[in-house]
Amino acid sequence: MGLAAAVVLTASCNGSPPRARVLPGPDAPGPVDPQDAQCRSKARDPGRVTLHRLNRAEYDNTVRDLLGDTGSPARDFPPDDHGFGFDNNADVLSMSPLLMEKYSHAAQALVEAAWARGAFGACVLDPAQPEPCARELLKTFARRAWRRPVTNEEVERLVAFVTLARQHGDAPEVGVKLALRSVLVSPHFLFRVELDPAPASTAPHPVSDLELASRLSYFLWSSMPDEALLQVAEGGHLHEPEVLEAQVRRMLADPRARALVDNFAGQWLYTRALDSAQPVSRYGFDEPLREAMRQEMQLVFQEFVTGDHRLKDLLDAPFTYVNDRLAAHYGLPRPGTPAMTRVELTGHPERAGLFGKGSLLTVTANPDRTSPVKRGVWVLEQLLCKAPPPPPPDAGGLAPAVDPTLNIKARMAEHRANPGCSGCHTLMDPLGFGMENFDPVGRWRTKEEGGATVDSSGELPGGKTFQGIVEMRAVVKQDPDLSACMTRHLLTYALGRGAEEEDRCTVRDISQQAEARGGRLTDYILAIVRSDAFLRRRGEAEGPKP
Amino acid sequence: MNRTPVMSRRTLLRGMGALMALPLLDVMRPRTARAATPAPRRFVAFYTPCGIHMPKWTPGGEGAEWSLTPTLASLAPVKGDVLVLSGLDNLPGRPDGDGHHAAATAAFLSCVKARKTEGTNIRTGISMDQVLANAVGKATRYPSLELGIDQGKGIGNCDSGYACPYANNIAWAGPSTPVPKETKPRAAFERLFADFDPGVTQEELAKRKAYGLSIIDAVRDDAKALQGKLGTTDRRKLDEYFTGVRELELRVNAMDGAGPACGAVTAPADTEDVREKTKAMLDLIVLAFQCDLTRTCTFMLGNARSQRVYSFLGLSGEHHAYSHHQRAQANYDALVKIDKWEVEQFSYLLQRMKGVQEEGGTLLDHSAVYFSSEIADGNMHEHKNLPILLAGRAGGAIAPGRHIRYQGQPLANLYIALLNMLGVPTTTFGDDGTGPLPGLGA
């Protein structure tokens, strides 16, 4: 790229105008973070995660792995709310009577279907003496469903359902099925339970190996631990660093790690919003195109889960996946198949990386025109974690074009002329201008719809200029906050809680470690899994009584 | 709990497919409904997002002398059943800094200022529909019914540092417990009618109850054993679980072979067309009241900051984008089209309710039906002079057919008045409710 110095974007658009610092060249020492010393000395607070109800994806994946049921029963559950950008945020995953009813219905249907498939093990319920088989079956099932060994007392309580059925003149299997249903609506199944030895103490302590196993499996698979992981945890070895790393690598290589693509990337990169995108009809957007765009983003990210790419290369990775339809849409050579095919982007640098993906470009546009503001905000928020505050009252959308021959940049000049707006818009708009060669559905263009020539140049706070998407993304890629920001999103997702100011040093440690080890997604994941925030927790001081 | 009857009403409906009206089966009438009893009072809250373009909303004239504006034109058939209430404010809806839509939606029925957080320790107040449900909900199978059109947004933050529950829920069982809404008409229908099984014997019914209750006992024991080992916040989560278990228990105990007394019952199809879906949900509200399955219902026509594209109105932009109108005529025109459509939906609900005859009047006569948005003008994010309609007579407590202008009274006072007339004596509500709003009665 040949940028002699990277421009550092600062987010201080509130009050003072944004400033840019110009970094010295790569050989010079890095900027001194005045808080570095603080991070060196300060003990890390691992924080605490609220009792975590399984969200819809976790429920579906868990019953898939537990019972072999792929019917996605959670499809009928009320939608999960999300916090800090992810729908696995334990604090906002509430339980409600409606959901409880759905769990109860689902448990019955799941048990009946799985029973009919013979999913519960090999022993036969002897009508004369069903208890031994029932005991074995229920113990095995509850251990897996509750993701921990069960006590004898718990097993006996489950077996008591067989007696209950007998009292009502029913066969033993009726009782066993009732017990199985109760396992699936128990809080031990529906919640990921982590216990503090002293719930009111804020002293950090390690999570148990079994709790750690669930943390791992719900992070990487959005599902329950498998037998191998459960055994390692029961043996008390999971907290050993080499064992932990081996498990992470094994799990990432497993097809279940696809959950990271669907659930983490789907929300971080906004791919999920593609479902509800409604570009106006003149753009020729349709379901096959939507599907191709979705798969493209998924397949590219999947390569980052399993492959050897640096995570930062998401911004400009020189390959993608297209089928004939998407290739034509992009102006790339057609692979000659309706199936998604990996292609090198030699000769098409504009398509490399995230910013060239139809999915992202569509969900950050308005239905009927591009939105440099939305695109700019996406970059700032999802990649650099310095989203500007939202517009003040009486600010808002772009006024209708008075002169359609003016390009959008000229029409947005008001953002920068108005002192109340310029602070933030000088930060947001240029990044969006850099993407202006992509229309609202991600097609390459050199003319705007009104006929004006696209101007994809931008001037960043501090005076640094760029021409077009290739130079713009290089600026973003070199931003020193990129690594920490990616860490912050991944950590938020991994823990199911917000990464907040108290986690600043943890985030910094993780991103430094991950970059030092090669900067692959795997390196980030391993650094997170080794962090105190992941391995430990604490209770909370008793709040004031209401 | 057992929902696999041999030939339940539900199975029957399923087999017959969607949109198949069934004749009223006498066996489904509960015995008690055959006697002439006074009709209960009902409440609906109808939420619509992104405010209203007020110049085309506010009627000219006052008292009984008022005229329908362009936005309200579709209310003509029910004009005599509607109160337009101008000049009410919901100041607890004002956010800290930005986040007007989420903060005001959280306060829509709670009138309590929401704590600004993206997801840690969310807090607003109990909503008035849930206060009502707690007081009168035991009389019916469902204490309250929460319906809506849109699932969550699915990505990003909901509104400027306010967590998504604030933006996606208007019903709050407690300060930290949103009550999620059902957004699929078919699922809502099946939930309402799932437990009815006319073919079942009393003996079988007793067994089902015993089994259902024994599962409930078992999981409650599990939860109790956990309770003592948890910290404050976790215990609060577990409390939500206990509430769910308790309601499940009520449902099992109320299990009955006989069904509700209703007119012809229609099983709606699931659809993503907002017009059909809205109609189906509103039909379900009428049905649920008609069958006396619940007496309290909330409905969200969209979530806060809705980005719906109303292409069937000839519009290509998103609702929220239009609501930041910047005083541009084109945006005003778009907003008026959307507002009119919203009021048409409300009018449809009122007309359906007016069409149901009960002992002593129509269903609408026995109800209070409330329509509003979280804000007034979407550009300025005004929390004053909200767009409010109140329809029905609440069994005689309301004298509709008028336009009343207030001078900045708290919206919470309207809720106090409504709670009073629906059978909940209270003089305070939310952050700023001081007493019942005067003037609603005859």
PDB file of C-alpha atoms in Angstrom, chain B residues 229-349:
ATOM      1  CA  LYS B 229     -26.121 -21.635  46.318  1.00  0.00           C
ATOM      2  CA  LEU B 230     -26.580 -18.579  44.108  1.00  0.00           C
ATOM      3  CA  GLY B 231     -25.780 -14.893  44.358  1.00  0.00           C
ATOM      4  CA  THR B 232     -28.246 -12.038  44.049  1.00  0.00           C
ATOM      5  CA  THR B 233     -28.438 -11.694  40.284  1.00  0.00           C
ATOM      6  CA  ASP B 234     -28.515 -15.424  39.651  1.00  0.00           C
ATOM      7  CA  ARG B 235     -31.278 -15.837  42.183  1.00  0.00           C
ATOM      8  CA  ARG B 236     -33.260 -13.248  40.273  1.00  0.00           C
ATOM      9  CA  LYS B 237     -32.878 -15.320  37.101  1.00  0.00           C
ATOM     10  CA  LEU B 238     -34.009 -18.362  39.003  1.00  0.00           C
ATOM     11  CA  ASP B 239     -37.002 -16.419  40.302  1.00  0.00           C
ATOM     12  CA  GLU B 240     -38.094 -15.974  36.704  1.00  0.00           C
ATOM     13  CA  TYR B 241     -37.869 -19.723  36.377  1.00  0.00           C
ATOM     14  CA  PHE B 242     -40.021 -20.227  39.490  1.00  0.00           C
ATOM     15  CA  THR B 243     -42.609 -17.882  38.042  1.00  0.00           C
ATOM     16  CA  GLY B 244     -42.676 -19.889  34.838  1.00  0.00           C
ATOM     17  CA  VAL B 245     -43.065 -23.123  36.793  1.00  0.00           C
ATOM     18  CA  ARG B 246     -45.855 -21.677  38.882  1.00  0.00           C
ATOM     19  CA  GLU B 247     -47.794 -20.591  35.818  1.00  0.00           C
ATOM     20  CA  LEU B 248     -47.253 -23.942  34.228  1.00  0.00           C
ATOM     21  CA  GLU B 249     -48.723 -25.491  37.331  1.00  0.00           C
ATOM     22  CA  LEU B 250     -51.796 -23.281  37.109  1.00  0.00           C
ATOM     23  CA  ARG B 251     -52.179 -24.316  33.504  1.00  0.00           C
ATOM     24  CA  VAL B 252     -51.981 -28.016  34.381  1.00  0.00           C
ATOM     25  CA  ASN B 253     -54.433 -27.612  37.223  1.00  0.00           C
ATOM     26  CA  ALA B 254     -56.844 -25.833  34.925  1.00  0.00           C
ATOM     27  CA  MET B 255     -56.666 -28.630  32.389  1.00  0.00           C
ATOM     28  CA  ASP B 256     -60.158 -29.361  31.293  1.00  0.00           C
ATOM     29  CA  GLY B 257     -61.735 -31.499  28.665  1.00  0.00           C
ATOM     30  CA  ALA B 258     -64.230 -28.818  27.762  1.00  0.00           C
ATOM     31  CA  GLY B 259     -63.195 -25.874  25.693  1.00  0.00           C
ATOM     32  CA  PRO B 260     -63.988 -22.217  25.682  1.00  0.00           C
ATOM     33  CA  ALA B 261     -67.213 -20.587  24.617  1.00  0.00           C
ATOM     34  CA  CYS B 262     -66.454 -18.802  21.385  1.00  0.00           C
ATOM     35  CA  GLY B 263     -67.808 -18.230  17.971  1.00  0.00           C
ATOM     36  CA  ALA B 264     -66.405 -19.880  14.880  1.00  0.00           C
ATOM     37  CA  VAL B 265     -62.719 -20.467  15.399  1.00  0.00           C
ATOM     38  CA  THR B 266     -60.145 -19.873  12.714  1.00  0.00           C
ATOM     39  CA  ALA B 267     -56.633 -21.232  12.791  1.00  0.00           C
ATOM     40  CA  PRO B 268     -54.380 -18.630  11.198  1.00  0.00           C
ATOM     41  CA  ALA B 269     -51.571 -19.501   8.828  1.00  0.00           C
ATOM     42  CA  ASP B 270     -48.062 -18.288   9.480  1.00  0.00           C
ATOM     43  CA  THR B 271     -47.034 -15.585   7.093  1.00  0.00           C
ATOM     44  CA  GLU B 272     -44.390 -12.892   6.864  1.00  0.00           C
ATOM     45  CA  ASP B 273     -46.709 -10.478   5.068  1.00  0.00           C
ATOM     46  CA  VAL B 274     -47.196  -7.815   7.683  1.00  0.00           C
ATOM     47  CA  ARG B 275     -50.745  -7.094   6.517  1.00  0.00           C
ATOM     48  CA  GLU B 276     -51.933 -10.670   6.914  1.00  0.00           C
ATOM     49  CA  LYS B 277     -49.935 -11.207  10.056  1.00  0.00           C
ATOM     50  CA  THR B 278     -51.333  -8.116  11.732  1.00  0.00           C
ATOM     51  CA  LYS B 279     -54.873  -9.099  10.832  1.00  0.00           C
ATOM     52  CA  ALA B 280     -54.304 -12.603  12.195  1.00  0.00           C
ATOM     53  CA  MET B 281     -52.935 -11.276  15.483  1.00  0.00           C
ATOM     54  CA  LEU B 282     -55.784  -8.818  15.932  1.00  0.00           C
ATOM     55  CA  ASP B 283     -58.282 -11.579  15.193  1.00  0.00           C
ATOM     56  CA  LEU B 284     -56.612 -13.644  17.898  1.00  0.00           C
ATOM     57  CA  ILE B 285     -57.013 -10.857  20.435  1.00  0.00           C
ATOM     58  CA  VAL B 286     -60.728 -10.738  19.693  1.00  0.00           C
ATOM     59  CA  LEU B 287     -60.946 -14.501  19.871  1.00  0.00           C
ATOM     60  CA  ALA B 288     -59.069 -14.714  23.158  1.00  0.00           C
ATOM     61  CA  PHE B 289     -61.439 -12.172  24.696  1.00  0.00           C
ATOM     62  CA  GLN B 290     -64.487 -13.762  23.161  1.00  0.00           C
ATOM     63  CA  CYS B 291     -63.500 -17.095  24.660  1.00  0.00           C
ATOM     64  CA  ASP B 292     -62.494 -15.398  27.921  1.00  0.00           C
ATOM     65  CA  LEU B 293     -59.053 -16.981  27.786  1.00  0.00           C
ATOM     66  CA  THR B 294     -57.503 -13.736  28.939  1.00  0.00           C
ATOM     67  CA  ARG B 295     -58.624 -10.201  29.727  1.00  0.00           C
ATOM     68  CA  THR B 296     -55.378  -8.328  29.182  1.00  0.00           C
ATOM     69  CA  CYS B 297     -53.428  -8.110  25.987  1.00  0.00           C
ATOM     70  CA  THR B 298     -50.514  -6.125  24.601  1.00  0.00           C
ATOM     71  CA  PHE B 299     -49.674  -5.865  20.945  1.00  0.00           C
ATOM     72  CA  MET B 300     -46.577  -4.421  19.253  1.00  0.00           C
ATOM     73  CA  LEU B 301     -47.047  -3.532  15.615  1.00  0.00           C
ATOM     74  CA  GLY B 302     -43.266  -3.243  15.375  1.00  0.00           C
ATOM     75  CA  ASN B 303     -40.260  -2.967  17.648  1.00  0.00           C
ATOM     76  CA  ALA B 304     -38.762   0.330  18.680  1.00  0.00           C
ATOM     77  CA  ARG B 305     -36.840   2.056  15.878  1.00  0.00           C
ATOM     78  CA  SER B 306     -38.591  -0.144  13.335  1.00  0.00           C
ATOM     79  CA  GLN B 307     -36.833  -0.369  10.010  1.00  0.00           C
ATOM     80  CA  ARG B 308     -39.764  -1.930   8.214  1.00  0.00           C
ATOM     81  CA  VAL B 309     -40.080  -1.026   4.551  1.00  0.00           C
ATOM     82  CA  TYR B 310     -43.723  -0.426   3.655  1.00  0.00           C
ATOM     83  CA  SER B 311     -43.430  -1.416   0.045  1.00  0.00           C
ATOM     84  CA  PHE B 312     -47.155  -2.147  -0.215  1.00  0.00           C
ATOM     85  CA  LEU B 313     -47.762   1.532   0.511  1.00  0.00           C
ATOM     86  CA  GLY B 314     -45.478   2.444  -2.364  1.00  0.00           C
ATOM     87  CA  LEU B 315     -42.620   3.373  -0.025  1.00  0.00           C
ATOM     88  CA  SER B 316     -39.019   2.293  -0.453  1.00  0.00           C
ATOM     89  CA  GLY B 317     -37.350   3.730   2.648  1.00  0.00           C
ATOM     90  CA  GLU B 318     -37.350   2.457   6.205  1.00  0.00           C
ATOM     91  CA  HIS B 319     -39.870   3.680   8.749  1.00  0.00           C
ATOM     92  CA  HIS B 320     -37.259   4.955  11.179  1.00  0.00           C
ATOM     93  CA  ALA B 321     -35.410   6.807   8.425  1.00  0.00           C
ATOM     94  CA  TYR B 322     -38.613   8.575   7.353  1.00  0.00           C
ATOM     95  CA  SER B 323     -39.370   9.474  10.942  1.00  0.00           C
ATOM     96  CA  HIS B 324     -36.208  11.589  10.913  1.00  0.00           C
ATOM     97  CA  HIS B 325     -38.062  13.744   8.445  1.00  0.00           C
ATOM     98  CA  GLN B 326     -35.854  16.838   8.558  1.00  0.00           C
ATOM     99  CA  ARG B 327     -38.965  18.768   7.722  1.00  0.00           C
ATOM    100  CA  ALA B 328     -38.903  17.438   4.181  1.00  0.00           C
ATOM    101  CA  GLN B 329     -42.325  17.168   2.600  1.00  0.00           C
ATOM    102  CA  ALA B 330     -41.517  13.823   0.973  1.00  0.00           C
ATOM    103  CA  ASN B 331     -40.815  12.346   4.385  1.00  0.00           C
ATOM    104  CA  TYR B 332     -43.967  13.833   5.881  1.00  0.00           C
ATOM    105  CA  ASP B 333     -45.962  12.254   3.071  1.00  0.00           C
ATOM    106  CA  ALA B 334     -44.382   8.867   3.704  1.00  0.00           C
ATOM    107  CA  LEU B 335     -45.017   9.098   7.439  1.00  0.00           C
ATOM    108  CA  VAL B 336     -48.662   9.990   6.937  1.00  0.00           C
ATOM    109  CA  LYS B 337     -49.113   6.937   4.735  1.00  0.00           C
ATOM    110  CA  ILE B 338     -47.620   4.719   7.432  1.00  0.00           C
ATOM    111  CA  ASP B 339     -49.587   6.397  10.228  1.00  0.00           C
ATOM    112  CA  LYS B 340     -52.828   5.972   8.298  1.00  0.00           C
ATOM    113  CA  TRP B 341     -52.120   2.310   7.791  1.00  0.00           C
ATOM    114  CA  GLU B 342     -51.423   1.861  11.497  1.00  0.00           C
ATOM    115  CA  VAL B 343     -54.667   3.563  12.462  1.00  0.00           C
ATOM    116  CA  GLU B 344     -56.499   1.393   9.940  1.00  0.00           C
ATOM    117  CA  GLN B 345     -55.259  -1.660  11.796  1.00  0.00           C
ATOM    118  CA  PHE B 346     -56.462  -0.216  15.057  1.00  0.00           C
ATOM    119  CA  SER B 347     -59.810   0.606  13.472  1.00  0.00           C
ATOM    120  CA  TYR B 348     -60.051  -2.963  12.226  1.00  0.00           C
ATOM    121  CA  LEU B 349     -59.545  -4.243  15.772  1.00  0.00           C
TER     122      LEU B 349
END
